[in-house]
Each structure stands twice: as C-alpha cells, then as structure tokens.
PDB file of C-alpha atoms in Angstrom:
ATOM      1  CA  MET A   1       0.053  -0.052   0.161  1.00 52.00           C
ATOM      2  CA  THR A   2       1.313   3.369  -0.910  1.00 49.00           C
ATOM      3  CA  LEU A   3      -0.131   6.609   0.306  1.00 51.00           C
ATOM      4  CA  MET A   4       0.874  10.062  -0.999  1.00 49.00           C
ATOM      5  CA  ALA A   5       0.283  13.540   0.470  1.00 52.00           C
ATOM      6  CA  GLU A   6      -2.528  15.250  -1.294  1.00 48.00           C
ATOM      7  CA  GLY A   7      -2.232  18.971  -2.689  1.00 43.00           C
ATOM      8  CA  ALA A   8      -5.099  20.436  -0.607  1.00 41.00           C
ATOM      9  CA  SER A   9      -4.223  21.259   2.955  1.00 47.00           C
ATOM     10  CA  ILE A  10      -6.439  20.676   5.829  1.00 44.00           C
ATOM     11  CA  GLY A  11      -7.658  23.549   7.724  1.00 45.00           C
ATOM     12  CA  ARG A  12      -5.699  24.208  10.792  1.00 55.00           C
ATOM     13  CA  THR A  13      -8.100  24.759  13.549  1.00 61.00           C
ATOM     14  CA  LEU A  14      -8.558  22.165  16.191  1.00 54.00           C
ATOM     15  CA  ASP A  15     -12.118  21.472  15.411  1.00 60.00           C
ATOM     16  CA  ARG A  16     -11.358  20.865  11.647  1.00 61.00           C
ATOM     17  CA  LEU A  17      -8.452  18.671  12.729  1.00 56.00           C
ATOM     18  CA  VAL A  18     -10.838  16.658  14.895  1.00 57.00           C
ATOM     19  CA  GLU A  19     -13.286  16.209  12.272  1.00 60.00           C
ATOM     20  CA  ALA A  20     -10.804  15.271   9.489  1.00 57.00           C
ATOM     21  CA  ALA A  21      -8.897  12.866  11.793  1.00 55.00           C
ATOM     22  CA  PRO A  22     -11.203   9.786  10.985  1.00 59.00           C
ATOM     23  CA  ASP A  23     -10.698  10.089   7.166  1.00 63.00           C
ATOM     24  CA  ILE A  24      -6.877  10.551   7.127  1.00 74.00           C
ATOM     25  CA  CYS A  25      -5.399   7.933   4.872  1.00 80.00           C
ATOM     26  CA  GLY A  26      -2.550   6.484   6.679  1.00 91.00           C
ATOM     27  CA  VAL A  27      -1.213   3.518   8.696  1.00 94.00           C
ATOM     28  CA  ARG A  28      -2.832   3.151  12.031  1.00 93.00           C
ATOM     29  CA  ALA A  29      -1.612   1.156  15.094  1.00 94.00           C
ATOM     30  CA  HIS A  30      -4.173  -1.490  14.641  1.00 93.00           C
ATOM     31  CA  ASP A  31      -3.170  -2.020  11.057  1.00 91.00           C
ATOM     32  CA  VAL A  32       0.317  -3.132  11.976  1.00 96.00           C
ATOM     33  CA  GLN A  33       1.600  -6.576  13.103  1.00 95.00           C
ATOM     34  CA  ALA A  34       4.865  -8.425  13.976  1.00 96.00           C
ATOM     35  CA  GLY A  35       6.991  -8.557  11.095  1.00 96.00           C
ATOM     36  CA  ASP A  36       5.600  -5.722   9.143  1.00 97.00           C
ATOM     37  CA  TRP A  37       7.673  -2.815   7.900  1.00 97.00           C
ATOM     38  CA  ILE A  38       6.601   0.938   7.376  1.00 97.00           C
ATOM     39  CA  VAL A  39       8.831   2.990   5.073  1.00 97.00           C
ATOM     40  CA  VAL A  40       8.383   6.638   5.307  1.00 97.00           C
ATOM     41  CA  ARG A  41       9.981   9.218   2.904  1.00 97.00           C
ATOM     42  CA  THR A  42       9.943  12.539   4.524  1.00 96.00           C
ATOM     43  CA  LYS A  43      11.215  15.983   3.468  1.00 90.00           C
ATOM     44  CA  ASN A  44      14.566  15.304   4.699  1.00 91.00           C
ATOM     45  CA  SER A  45      14.939  11.523   5.247  1.00 96.00           C
ATOM     46  CA  THR A  46      13.708   7.944   4.721  1.00 97.00           C
ATOM     47  CA  TYR A  47      12.849   5.855   7.696  1.00 97.00           C
ATOM     48  CA  ALA A  48      12.186   2.138   7.952  1.00 97.00           C
ATOM     49  CA  LEU A  49      10.273   0.878  10.904  1.00 97.00           C
ATOM     50  CA  ALA A  50      10.289  -2.874  11.653  1.00 97.00           C
ATOM     51  CA  ALA A  51       7.306  -3.910  14.059  1.00 97.00           C
ATOM     52  CA  ALA A  52       8.051  -6.131  16.829  1.00 96.00           C
ATOM     53  CA  GLY A  53       4.365  -6.906  17.442  1.00 92.00           C
ATOM     54  CA  ASP A  54       4.347  -5.417  20.969  1.00 94.00           C
ATOM     55  CA  GLY A  55       3.869  -1.794  19.980  1.00 94.00           C
ATOM     56  CA  THR A  56       7.467  -1.006  19.492  1.00 97.00           C
ATOM     57  CA  PHE A  57       9.580  -0.738  16.328  1.00 97.00           C
ATOM     58  CA  THR A  58      13.147  -0.900  15.410  1.00 97.00           C
ATOM     59  CA  VAL A  59      13.668   2.338  13.356  1.00 97.00           C
ATOM     60  CA  SER A  60      16.523   2.774  10.739  1.00 96.00           C
ATOM     61  CA  GLY A  61      17.351   6.008   8.658  1.00 97.00           C
ATOM     62  CA  GLY A  62      16.936   9.412   9.407  1.00 96.00           C
ATOM     63  CA  TRP A  63      17.815  10.733  12.926  1.00 96.00           C
ATOM     64  CA  PHE A  64      18.205   7.094  14.341  1.00 97.00           C
ATOM     65  CA  ALA A  65      20.948   6.283  11.651  1.00 97.00           C
ATOM     66  CA  ALA A  66      22.587   9.660  12.562  1.00 96.00           C
ATOM     67  CA  ALA A  67      22.515   9.169  16.175  1.00 97.00           C
ATOM     68  CA  GLY A  68      23.780   5.365  16.101  1.00 96.00           C
ATOM     69  CA  ALA A  69      20.303   4.518  17.459  1.00 95.00           C
ATOM     70  CA  GLU A  70      18.992   1.963  14.896  1.00 94.00           C
ATOM     71  CA  ALA A  71      19.086  -0.879  17.286  1.00 87.00           C
ATOM     72  CA  THR A  72      16.947   0.932  19.990  1.00 89.00           C
ATOM     73  CA  ALA A  73      13.107  -0.108  20.355  1.00 95.00           C
ATOM     74  CA  VAL A  74      10.844   2.885  20.473  1.00 98.00           C
ATOM     75  CA  ARG A  75       7.226   3.373  20.209  1.00 98.00           C
ATOM     76  CA  VAL A  76       5.413   5.775  18.023  1.00 98.00           C
ATOM     77  CA  VAL A  77       3.541   8.369  20.116  1.00 97.00           C
ATOM     78  CA  GLY A  78       1.426   9.420  17.091  1.00 96.00           C
ATOM     79  CA  CYS A  79       1.329  11.870  14.286  1.00 95.00           C
ATOM     80  CA  THR A  80       1.174  15.682  14.143  1.00 92.00           C
ATOM     81  CA  TRP A  81       0.404  18.116  11.708  1.00 87.00           C
ATOM     82  CA  GLY A  82       3.439  20.049  12.855  1.00 85.00           C
ATOM     83  CA  GLY A  83       1.886  21.410  16.121  1.00 82.00           C
ATOM     84  CA  SER A  84       0.845  20.145  19.282  1.00 81.00           C
ATOM     85  CA  ALA A  85      -2.301  18.251  18.307  1.00 81.00           C
ATOM     86  CA  ILE A  86      -1.438  14.683  18.120  1.00 87.00           C
ATOM     87  CA  LEU A  87      -3.424  11.810  16.572  1.00 87.00           C
ATOM     88  CA  GLU A  88      -2.309   8.998  18.813  1.00 90.00           C
ATOM     89  CA  ARG A  89      -3.189   6.050  16.951  1.00 91.00           C
ATOM     90  CA  MET A  90      -1.736   7.029  13.760  1.00 93.00           C
ATOM     91  CA  VAL A  91       1.690   5.563  12.959  1.00 96.00           C
ATOM     92  CA  ALA A  92       2.363   7.419   9.850  1.00 96.00           C
ATOM     93  CA  ALA A  93       0.347   9.214   7.256  1.00 95.00           C
ATOM     94  CA  PRO A  94       1.167  11.444   4.414  1.00 95.00           C
ATOM     95  CA  GLY A  95       1.328  15.299   5.224  1.00 93.00           C
ATOM     96  CA  MET A  96       1.958  14.515   9.031  1.00 93.00           C
ATOM     97  CA  CYS A  97       5.062  14.351  11.145  1.00 96.00           C
ATOM     98  CA  ILE A  98       5.722  10.970  13.201  1.00 97.00           C
ATOM     99  CA  GLU A  99       6.517  11.508  17.001  1.00 97.00           C
ATOM    100  CA  PHE A 100       8.459   8.749  18.772  1.00 97.00           C
ATOM    101  CA  ASP A 101       8.557   8.194  22.475  1.00 97.00           C
ATOM    102  CA  ASN A 102      12.199   9.296  22.465  1.00 96.00           C
ATOM    103  CA  GLY A 103      11.326  12.910  21.758  1.00 95.00           C
ATOM    104  CA  VAL A 104      12.229  12.578  18.022  1.00 96.00           C
ATOM    105  CA  ARG A 105       9.696  14.162  15.579  1.00 96.00           C
ATOM    106  CA  THR A 106      10.250  13.788  11.726  1.00 97.00           C
ATOM    107  CA  THR A 107       9.676  16.285   9.073  1.00 96.00           C
ATOM    108  CA  ARG A 108       6.382  15.821   7.168  1.00 95.00           C
ATOM    109  CA  ALA A 109       5.937  12.425   5.397  1.00 96.00           C
ATOM    110  CA  ARG A 110       5.729  12.598   1.763  1.00 96.00           C
ATOM    111  CA  GLU A 111       5.001   8.967   1.114  1.00 96.00           C
ATOM    112  CA  VAL A 112       4.032   6.128   3.374  1.00 97.00           C
ATOM    113  CA  ARG A 113       4.285   2.226   2.488  1.00 96.00           C
ATOM    114  CA  LEU A 114       3.203  -0.430   4.610  1.00 96.00           C
ATOM    115  CA  LEU A 115       5.001  -3.806   3.622  1.00 96.00           C
ATOM    116  CA  ARG A 116       3.496  -6.888   5.136  1.00 95.00           C
ATOM    117  CA  GLY A 117       5.829  -9.414   6.795  1.00 88.00           C
ATOM    118  CA  ALA A 118       5.415 -13.047   5.865  1.00 68.00           C
ATOM    119  CA  GLY A 119       3.868 -14.014   9.123  1.00 58.00           C
ATOM    120  CA  SER A 120       1.393 -11.098   9.130  1.00 51.00           C
ATOM    121  CA  LEU A 121      -1.001 -11.877   6.341  1.00 51.00           C
ATOM    122  CA  ARG A 122      -4.579 -11.908   7.542  1.00 50.00           C
ATOM    123  CA  PRO A 123      -7.013 -14.422   6.417  1.00 46.00           C
ATOM    124  CA  HIS A 124     -10.060 -13.091   4.351  1.00 39.00           C
TER     125      HIS A 124
END
C-alpha cells in the first residue's frame, strides 16, 4: 500500500483537525502486525520501521541512523500536523510528522508504505 500527500491542505483549527482525523489515509496502530515494515519518505530522510508486534519498532534511517540508535526499540506516540495536536493511534500518514517516544519528531511524510511481513498476512 502506498499513500501520497494530497495537494489540498487541511484547515488548521482544532475543530477541523478533529473532524478530519477519521478520514486521514495512513497507517494506524491496529493495522500493524509483527514482521510488518513501514517505510516513510519525509522531506529530509527515509525511515524504515520494523514492527516487533508489541507496539514497538526498530527504526533505521533519518535521525536514528545519524545518532547510532538504529538498534533501539521505540514506540510511535502518534502523528502531528507540525503543532501540538497529536493523532495518537496513527503510526504514519502523508502530510503528517511522526512523533516517537524518545522525543524525535520527523519532518512531514511525503510517502508512506506498509509492507506486510510473511507472518502477518490476515485471512480473508
């Protein structure tokens, strides 16, 4: 699945953000299973998040590569539009910044891909 940021911007009032939240096309926490990968291309970097299945990810690329922290397990707190309003159950979405529990916040995602691990295929 590949998601791209749309050209139209979402109104920045809190009420509009809350109204728009259910319709945001992105990867939500309940979508991710152990073995899945989420690849996020931002303005400045590319991040690869490997899902452990317990709500944590091993992240490579971007700040994690520069800081030598690619082996560290982190949680995604949620996604923001660049301010303090956070969508907590969103792991990654085009046009949004990812916030990790170690304080790292990415620049806005331009592209998000969810790659299913071999063990995470759901029956139909």
